[in-house]
Short mmCIF file of C-alpha atoms in Angstrom, two decimals:
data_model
loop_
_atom_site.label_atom_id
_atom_site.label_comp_id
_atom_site.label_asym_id
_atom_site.label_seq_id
_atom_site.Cartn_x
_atom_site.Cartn_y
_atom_site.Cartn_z
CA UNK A 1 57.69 -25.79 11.63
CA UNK A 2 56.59 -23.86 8.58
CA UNK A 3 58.17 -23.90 5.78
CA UNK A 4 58.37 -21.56 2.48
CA UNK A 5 58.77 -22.79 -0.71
CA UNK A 6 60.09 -19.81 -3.13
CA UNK A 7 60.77 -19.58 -6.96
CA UNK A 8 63.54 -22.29 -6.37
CA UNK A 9 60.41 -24.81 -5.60
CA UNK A 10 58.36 -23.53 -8.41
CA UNK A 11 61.29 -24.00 -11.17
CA UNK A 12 61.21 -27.81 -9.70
CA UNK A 13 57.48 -28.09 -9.62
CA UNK A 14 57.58 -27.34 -13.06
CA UNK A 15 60.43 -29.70 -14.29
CA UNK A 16 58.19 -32.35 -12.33
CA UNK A 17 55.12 -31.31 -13.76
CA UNK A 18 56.54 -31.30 -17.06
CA UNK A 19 58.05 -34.62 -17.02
CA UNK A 20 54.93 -36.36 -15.40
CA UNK A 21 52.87 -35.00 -18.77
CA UNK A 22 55.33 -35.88 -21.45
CA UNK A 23 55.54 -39.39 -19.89
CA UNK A 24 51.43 -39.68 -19.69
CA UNK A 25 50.77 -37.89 -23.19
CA UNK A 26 53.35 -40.65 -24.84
CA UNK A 27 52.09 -43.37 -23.32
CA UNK A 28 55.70 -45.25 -24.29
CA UNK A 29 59.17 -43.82 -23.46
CA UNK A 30 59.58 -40.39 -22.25
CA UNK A 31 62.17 -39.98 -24.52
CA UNK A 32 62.01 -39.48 -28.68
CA UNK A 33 58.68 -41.29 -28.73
CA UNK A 34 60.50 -44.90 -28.34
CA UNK A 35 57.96 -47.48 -28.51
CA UNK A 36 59.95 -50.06 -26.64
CA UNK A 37 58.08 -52.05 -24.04
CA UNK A 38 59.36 -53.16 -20.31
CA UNK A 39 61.10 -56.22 -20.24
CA UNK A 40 58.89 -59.22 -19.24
CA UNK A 41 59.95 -61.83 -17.56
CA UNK A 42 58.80 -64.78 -19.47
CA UNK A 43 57.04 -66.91 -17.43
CA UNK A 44 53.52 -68.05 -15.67
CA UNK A 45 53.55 -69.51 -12.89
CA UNK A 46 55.81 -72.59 -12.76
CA UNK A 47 58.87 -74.14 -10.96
CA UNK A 48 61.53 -71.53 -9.88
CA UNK A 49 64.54 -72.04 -11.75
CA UNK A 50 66.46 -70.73 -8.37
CA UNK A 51 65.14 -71.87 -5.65
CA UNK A 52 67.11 -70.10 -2.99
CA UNK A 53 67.91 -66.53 -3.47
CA UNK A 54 69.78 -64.13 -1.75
CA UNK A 55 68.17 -60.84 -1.32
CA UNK A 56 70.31 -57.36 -0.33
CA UNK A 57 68.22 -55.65 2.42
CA UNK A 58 68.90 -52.49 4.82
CA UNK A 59 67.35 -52.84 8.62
CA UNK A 60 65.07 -49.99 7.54
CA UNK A 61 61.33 -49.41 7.69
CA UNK A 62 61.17 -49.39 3.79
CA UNK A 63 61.84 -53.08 3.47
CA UNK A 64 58.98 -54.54 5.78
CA UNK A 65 57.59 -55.60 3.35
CA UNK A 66 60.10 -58.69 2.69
CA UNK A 67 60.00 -59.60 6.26
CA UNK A 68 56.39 -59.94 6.12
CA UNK A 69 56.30 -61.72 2.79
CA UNK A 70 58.89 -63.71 4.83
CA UNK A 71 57.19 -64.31 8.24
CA UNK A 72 53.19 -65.29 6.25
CA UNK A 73 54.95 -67.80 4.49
CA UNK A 74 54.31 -65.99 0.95
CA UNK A 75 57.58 -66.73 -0.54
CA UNK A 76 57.32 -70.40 0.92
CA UNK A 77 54.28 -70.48 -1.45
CA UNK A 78 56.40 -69.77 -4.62
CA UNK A 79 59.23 -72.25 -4.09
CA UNK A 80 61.75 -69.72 -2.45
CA UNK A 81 63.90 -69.06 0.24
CA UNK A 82 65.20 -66.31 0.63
CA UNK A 83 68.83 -65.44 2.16
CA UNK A 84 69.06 -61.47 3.51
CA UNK A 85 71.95 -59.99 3.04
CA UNK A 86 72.44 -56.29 4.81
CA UNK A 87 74.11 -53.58 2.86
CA UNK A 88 74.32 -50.06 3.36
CA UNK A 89 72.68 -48.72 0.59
CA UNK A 90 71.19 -48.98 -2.84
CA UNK A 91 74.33 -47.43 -4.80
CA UNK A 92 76.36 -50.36 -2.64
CA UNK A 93 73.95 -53.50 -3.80
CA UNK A 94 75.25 -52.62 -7.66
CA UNK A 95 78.53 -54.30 -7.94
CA UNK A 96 76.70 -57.05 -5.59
CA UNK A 97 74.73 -57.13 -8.52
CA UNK A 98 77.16 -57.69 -11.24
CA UNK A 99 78.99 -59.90 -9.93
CA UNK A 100 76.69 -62.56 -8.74
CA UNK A 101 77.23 -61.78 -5.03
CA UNK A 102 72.95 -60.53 -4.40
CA UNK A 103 70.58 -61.95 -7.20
CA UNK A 104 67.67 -59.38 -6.03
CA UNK A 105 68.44 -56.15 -4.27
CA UNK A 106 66.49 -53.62 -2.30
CA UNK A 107 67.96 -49.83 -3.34
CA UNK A 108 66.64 -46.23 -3.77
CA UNK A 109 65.39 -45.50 -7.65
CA UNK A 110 68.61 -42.89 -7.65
CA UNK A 111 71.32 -45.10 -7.40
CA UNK A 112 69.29 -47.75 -9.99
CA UNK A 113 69.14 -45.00 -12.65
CA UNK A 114 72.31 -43.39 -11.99
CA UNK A 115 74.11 -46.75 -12.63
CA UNK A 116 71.76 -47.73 -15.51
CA UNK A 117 72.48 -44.40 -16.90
CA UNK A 118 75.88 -45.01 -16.96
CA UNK A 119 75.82 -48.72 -17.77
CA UNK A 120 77.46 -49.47 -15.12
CA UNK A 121 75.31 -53.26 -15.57
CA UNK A 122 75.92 -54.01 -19.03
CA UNK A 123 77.97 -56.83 -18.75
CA UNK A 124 74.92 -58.72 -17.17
CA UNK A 125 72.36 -56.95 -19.54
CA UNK A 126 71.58 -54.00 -17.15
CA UNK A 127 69.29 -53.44 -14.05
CA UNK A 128 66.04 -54.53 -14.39
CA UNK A 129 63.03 -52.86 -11.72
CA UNK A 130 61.45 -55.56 -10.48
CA UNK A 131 59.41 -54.89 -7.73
CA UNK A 132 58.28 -51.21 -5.92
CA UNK A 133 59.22 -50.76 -2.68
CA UNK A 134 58.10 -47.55 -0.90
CA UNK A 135 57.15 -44.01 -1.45
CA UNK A 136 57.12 -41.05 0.62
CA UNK A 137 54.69 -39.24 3.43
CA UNK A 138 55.09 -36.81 5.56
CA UNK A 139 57.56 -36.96 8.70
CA UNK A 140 59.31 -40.17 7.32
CA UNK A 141 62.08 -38.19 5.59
CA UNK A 142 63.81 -35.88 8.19
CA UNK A 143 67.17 -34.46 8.37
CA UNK A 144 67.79 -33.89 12.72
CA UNK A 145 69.51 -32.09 14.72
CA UNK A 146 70.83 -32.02 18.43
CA UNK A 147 67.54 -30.43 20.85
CA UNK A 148 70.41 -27.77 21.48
CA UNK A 149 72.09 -27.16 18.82
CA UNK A 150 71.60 -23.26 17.16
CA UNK A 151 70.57 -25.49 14.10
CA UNK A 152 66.65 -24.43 14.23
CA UNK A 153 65.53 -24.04 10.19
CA UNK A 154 66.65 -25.01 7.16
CA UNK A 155 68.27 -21.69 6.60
CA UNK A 156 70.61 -23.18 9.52
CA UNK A 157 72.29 -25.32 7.84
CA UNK A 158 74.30 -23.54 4.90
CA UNK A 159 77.50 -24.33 5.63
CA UNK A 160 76.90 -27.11 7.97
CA UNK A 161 77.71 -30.74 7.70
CA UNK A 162 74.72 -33.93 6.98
CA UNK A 163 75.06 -37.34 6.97
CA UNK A 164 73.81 -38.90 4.97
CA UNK A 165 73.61 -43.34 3.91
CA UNK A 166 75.74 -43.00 0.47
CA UNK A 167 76.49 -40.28 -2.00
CA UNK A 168 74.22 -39.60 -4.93
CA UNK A 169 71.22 -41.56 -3.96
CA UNK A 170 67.82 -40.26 -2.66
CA UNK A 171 68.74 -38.91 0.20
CA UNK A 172 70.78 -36.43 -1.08
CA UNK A 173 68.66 -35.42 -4.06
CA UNK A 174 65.92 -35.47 -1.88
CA UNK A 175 67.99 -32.82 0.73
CA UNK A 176 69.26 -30.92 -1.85
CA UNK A 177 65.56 -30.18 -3.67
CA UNK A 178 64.00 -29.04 -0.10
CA UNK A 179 66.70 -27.31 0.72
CA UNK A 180 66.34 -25.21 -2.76
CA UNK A 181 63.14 -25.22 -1.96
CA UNK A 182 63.51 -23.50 1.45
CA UNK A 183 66.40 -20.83 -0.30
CA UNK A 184 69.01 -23.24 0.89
CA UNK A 185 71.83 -23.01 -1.62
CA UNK A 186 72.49 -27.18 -1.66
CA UNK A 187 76.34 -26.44 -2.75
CA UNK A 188 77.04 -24.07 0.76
CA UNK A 189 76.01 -27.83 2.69
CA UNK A 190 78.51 -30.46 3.00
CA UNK A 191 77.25 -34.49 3.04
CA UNK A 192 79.18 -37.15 4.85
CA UNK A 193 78.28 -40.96 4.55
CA UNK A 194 77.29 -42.71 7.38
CA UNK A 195 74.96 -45.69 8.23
CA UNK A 196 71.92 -45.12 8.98
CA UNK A 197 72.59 -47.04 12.35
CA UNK A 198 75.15 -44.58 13.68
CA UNK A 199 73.75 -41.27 12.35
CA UNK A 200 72.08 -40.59 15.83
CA UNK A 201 75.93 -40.93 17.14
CA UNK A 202 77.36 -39.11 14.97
CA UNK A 203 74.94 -35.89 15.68
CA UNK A 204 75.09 -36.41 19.34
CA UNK A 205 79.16 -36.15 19.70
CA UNK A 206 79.16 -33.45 16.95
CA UNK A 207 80.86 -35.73 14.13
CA UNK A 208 78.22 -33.77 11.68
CA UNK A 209 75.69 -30.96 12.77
CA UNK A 210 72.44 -32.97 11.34
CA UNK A 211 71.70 -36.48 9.65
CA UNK A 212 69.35 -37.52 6.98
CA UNK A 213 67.51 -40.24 8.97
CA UNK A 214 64.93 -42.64 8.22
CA UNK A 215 62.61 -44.89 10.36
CA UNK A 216 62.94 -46.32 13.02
CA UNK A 217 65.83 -44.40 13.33
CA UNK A 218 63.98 -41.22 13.16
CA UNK A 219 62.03 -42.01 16.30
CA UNK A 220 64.79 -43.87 18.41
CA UNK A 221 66.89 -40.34 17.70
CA UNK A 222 63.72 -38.18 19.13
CA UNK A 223 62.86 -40.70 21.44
CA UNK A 224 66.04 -41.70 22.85
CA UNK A 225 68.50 -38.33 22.27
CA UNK A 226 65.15 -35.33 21.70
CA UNK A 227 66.29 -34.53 18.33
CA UNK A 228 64.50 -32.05 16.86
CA UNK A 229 63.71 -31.53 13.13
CA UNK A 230 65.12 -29.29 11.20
CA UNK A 231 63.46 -30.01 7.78
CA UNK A 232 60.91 -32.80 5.74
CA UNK A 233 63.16 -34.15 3.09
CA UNK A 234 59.88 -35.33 1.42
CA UNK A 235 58.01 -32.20 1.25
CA UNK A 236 57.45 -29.44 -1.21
CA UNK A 237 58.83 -30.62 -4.69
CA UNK A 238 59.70 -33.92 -3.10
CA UNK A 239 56.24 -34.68 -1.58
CA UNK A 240 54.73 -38.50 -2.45
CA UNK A 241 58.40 -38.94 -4.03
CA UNK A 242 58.94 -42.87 -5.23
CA UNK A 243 61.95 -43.59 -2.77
CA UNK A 244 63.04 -46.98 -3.76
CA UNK A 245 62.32 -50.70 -4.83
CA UNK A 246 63.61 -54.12 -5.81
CA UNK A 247 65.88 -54.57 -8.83
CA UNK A 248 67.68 -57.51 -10.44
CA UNK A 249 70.39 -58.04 -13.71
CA UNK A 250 68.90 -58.63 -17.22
CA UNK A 251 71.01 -61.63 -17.48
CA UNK A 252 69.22 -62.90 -13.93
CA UNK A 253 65.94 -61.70 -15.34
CA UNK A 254 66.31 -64.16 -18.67
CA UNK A 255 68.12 -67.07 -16.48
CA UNK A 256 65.58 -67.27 -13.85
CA UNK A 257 62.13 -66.18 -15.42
CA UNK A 258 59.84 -68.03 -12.74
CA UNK A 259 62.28 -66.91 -9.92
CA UNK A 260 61.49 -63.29 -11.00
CA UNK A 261 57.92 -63.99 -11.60
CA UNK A 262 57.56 -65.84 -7.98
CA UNK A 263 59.43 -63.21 -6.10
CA UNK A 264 57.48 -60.62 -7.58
CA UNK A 265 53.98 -62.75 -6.86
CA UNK A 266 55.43 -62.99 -2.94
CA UNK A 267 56.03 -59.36 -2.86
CA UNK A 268 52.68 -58.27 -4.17
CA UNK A 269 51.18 -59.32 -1.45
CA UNK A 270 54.09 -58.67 1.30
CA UNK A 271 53.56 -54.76 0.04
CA UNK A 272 50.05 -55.12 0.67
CA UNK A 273 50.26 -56.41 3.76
CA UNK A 274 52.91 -54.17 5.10
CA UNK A 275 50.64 -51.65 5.02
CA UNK A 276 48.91 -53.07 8.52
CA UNK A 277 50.41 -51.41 11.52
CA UNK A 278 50.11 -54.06 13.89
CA UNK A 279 51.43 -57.07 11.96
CA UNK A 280 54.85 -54.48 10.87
CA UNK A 281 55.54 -53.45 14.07
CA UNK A 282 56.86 -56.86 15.94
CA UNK A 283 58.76 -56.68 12.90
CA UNK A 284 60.89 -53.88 13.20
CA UNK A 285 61.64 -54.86 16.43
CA UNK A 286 63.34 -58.15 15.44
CA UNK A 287 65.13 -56.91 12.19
CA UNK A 288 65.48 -53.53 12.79
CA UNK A 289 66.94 -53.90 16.49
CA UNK A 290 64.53 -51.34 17.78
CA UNK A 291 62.52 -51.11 21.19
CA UNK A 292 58.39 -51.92 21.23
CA UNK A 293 57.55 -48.15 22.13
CA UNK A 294 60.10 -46.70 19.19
CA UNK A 295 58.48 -49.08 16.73
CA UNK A 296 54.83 -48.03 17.84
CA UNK A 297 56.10 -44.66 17.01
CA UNK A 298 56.96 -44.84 13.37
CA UNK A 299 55.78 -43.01 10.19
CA UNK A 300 54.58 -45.46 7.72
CA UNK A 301 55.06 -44.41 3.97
CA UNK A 302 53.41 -46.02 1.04
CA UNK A 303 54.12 -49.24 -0.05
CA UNK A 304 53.36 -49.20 -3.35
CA UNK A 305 52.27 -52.82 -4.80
CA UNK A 306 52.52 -51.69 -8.66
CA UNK A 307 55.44 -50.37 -10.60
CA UNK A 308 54.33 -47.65 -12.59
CA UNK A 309 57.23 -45.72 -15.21
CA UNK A 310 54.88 -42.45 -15.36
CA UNK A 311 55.56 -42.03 -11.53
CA UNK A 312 59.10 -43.60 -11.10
CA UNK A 313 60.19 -41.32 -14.56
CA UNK A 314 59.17 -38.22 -11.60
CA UNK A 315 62.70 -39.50 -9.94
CA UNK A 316 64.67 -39.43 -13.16
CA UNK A 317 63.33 -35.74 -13.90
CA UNK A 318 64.33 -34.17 -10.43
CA UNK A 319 67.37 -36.07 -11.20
CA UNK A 320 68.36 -34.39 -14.33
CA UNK A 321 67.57 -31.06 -12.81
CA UNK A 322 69.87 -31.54 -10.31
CA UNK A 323 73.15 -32.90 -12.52
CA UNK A 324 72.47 -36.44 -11.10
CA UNK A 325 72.07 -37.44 -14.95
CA UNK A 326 74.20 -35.61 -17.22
CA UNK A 327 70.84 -36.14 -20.33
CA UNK A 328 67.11 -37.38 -19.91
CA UNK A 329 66.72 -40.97 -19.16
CA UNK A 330 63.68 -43.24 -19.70
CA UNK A 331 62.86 -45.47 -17.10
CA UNK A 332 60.83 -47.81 -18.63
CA UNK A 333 62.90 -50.25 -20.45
CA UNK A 334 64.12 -51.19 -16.71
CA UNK A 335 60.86 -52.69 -15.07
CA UNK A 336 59.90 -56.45 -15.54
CA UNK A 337 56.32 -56.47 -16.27
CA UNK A 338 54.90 -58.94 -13.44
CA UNK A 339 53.42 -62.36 -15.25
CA UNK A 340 49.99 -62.14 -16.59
CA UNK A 341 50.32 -58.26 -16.51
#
């Protein structure tokens, strides 16, 4: 399908472009030249404080990473066990969070820096980024439609209905930016939450008229029901987007130092493994509850085995531009630098 971008996409390209420099250039906080450094968790290697944590996970492509970790025996090698826990989305492992329920929690950057933004952590000293998760390609992002439905383009879907996992998170800043992009006005669509599970459902009995899916559930829908596409959530001003990662409490972070630092030593190397087609695709079968051929049929995205602020502060800035922060947030002061780093 091709797809324009118009003076809409060239407004964000410049907020983004913008943002990316100030944060390079300061080499600190993006904001009033702070100096302050990323939290650190305190220790070298040594013997987890915790030794069996509990971990919020969705059965999406994004977290493979954690099941391979899991399956090679990585965390093993740190002293942990690790208890999954499914939730629905990022903006739904915060109160988990807080109140002790998830120690670590897989969730989209969005819903992190919305709540940080609004200290919505404080009484446990805040989020803190612990690990990166996964970034965006092409055709791994998709908002779907039924093969006969008049929806066709993006321009189809002002005054339609999406589905999306939860409110205010990625997804929807994500939609709402292409759509912009694509002279979509994003306030003529209406978003209802659903998991990701039953989004194929929901389009197929005409609950919504599209869905925001991700993988697997992006192929089982084509595979299984011929959805079509209707637009690339992670193209345009969206394109190589940081989608989500790992975060934890400050008050966790300062409790459990080597639990931090171990988890984030096992997940190094689960992201760089996760990478490797073959050894992720038995994988998604068993967590995700998908079929052989639907999880041969996948689009990978990045899995990213650094944080970096200069490219997660790009989320914050697309963010702001789109009233998902009411003033400029620095993102640095969240991440846990990894031991020895």
């Amino acid at each position: 399908m091709t797809r324009r971008v118009g003076l809409s996409a060239r407004r964000i390209f410049g907020v983004v472009s913008a943002v990316a420099m100030l944060a390079v250039v300061s080499g600190c906080g993006l904001l009033g030249g702070s100096e302050e450094k990323p939290t650190e968790a305190a220790a070298a290697p040594g013997k987890v404080e915790k030794a069996k944590i509990t971990l919020g996970l969705l059965p999406i492509l994004d977290v493979a990473s954690v099941h391979v970790a899991i399956q090679k025996g990585y965390f093993k090698e740190e002293g942990l066990e690790v208890e999954a826990k499914i939730i629905q989305g990022g903006a739904a492992a915060i109160p988990g969070l807080v109140n002790g329920e998830l120690d670590i929690s897989f969730g989209n950057w969005v819903s992190f820096f919305a709540a940080e933004a609004k200290e919505t952590a404080k009484s446990v000293d805040g989020l803190k980024l612990v690990s990166d998760g996964y970034q965006a390609k092409p055709e791994m992002f998709l908002i779907l439609a039924k093969s006969d439905s008049p929806i066709k383009s993006p321009k189809d879907l002002e005054g339609k209905t999406i589905a999306i996992n939860t409110f205010k998170n990625i997804a929807e800043l994500t939609a709402k930016a292409t759509l912009e992009a694509n002279d979509v006005d994003p306030s003529k669509v209406t978003f209802k939450e659903f998991a990701f599970p039953d989004m194929e459902a929901a389009v197929q009995n005409g609950t919504v008229d599209a869905a925001f899916m991700v993988e697997p559930f992006i192929s089982r829908a084509q595979r299984s029901s011929g959805q079509i596409t209707v637009l690339d959530a992670a193209s345009g001003p969206t394109a190589d987007i940081p989608i989500a990662g790992y975060a934890t409490t400050g008050k966790f972070v300062k409790e459990n130092p080597n639990t931090v630092a171990a988890f984030q030593r096992a997940m190094a190397k689960g992201q760089r493994d996760a990478a490797d087609r073959p050894t992720v695709e038995p994988l998604l079968v068993e967590y995700a509850k998908v079929d052989k051929e639907t999880a041969s049929l996948v689009h990978f995205g990045e899995f990213p085995t650094t944080l970096d602020a200069t490219r997660l502060q790009r989320v914050a800035g697309l963010m702001r531009t789109y009233g998902l922060l009411e003033k400029d947030f620095d993102v640095k002061p969240m991440l846990v630098a990894t031991s020895g780093s």
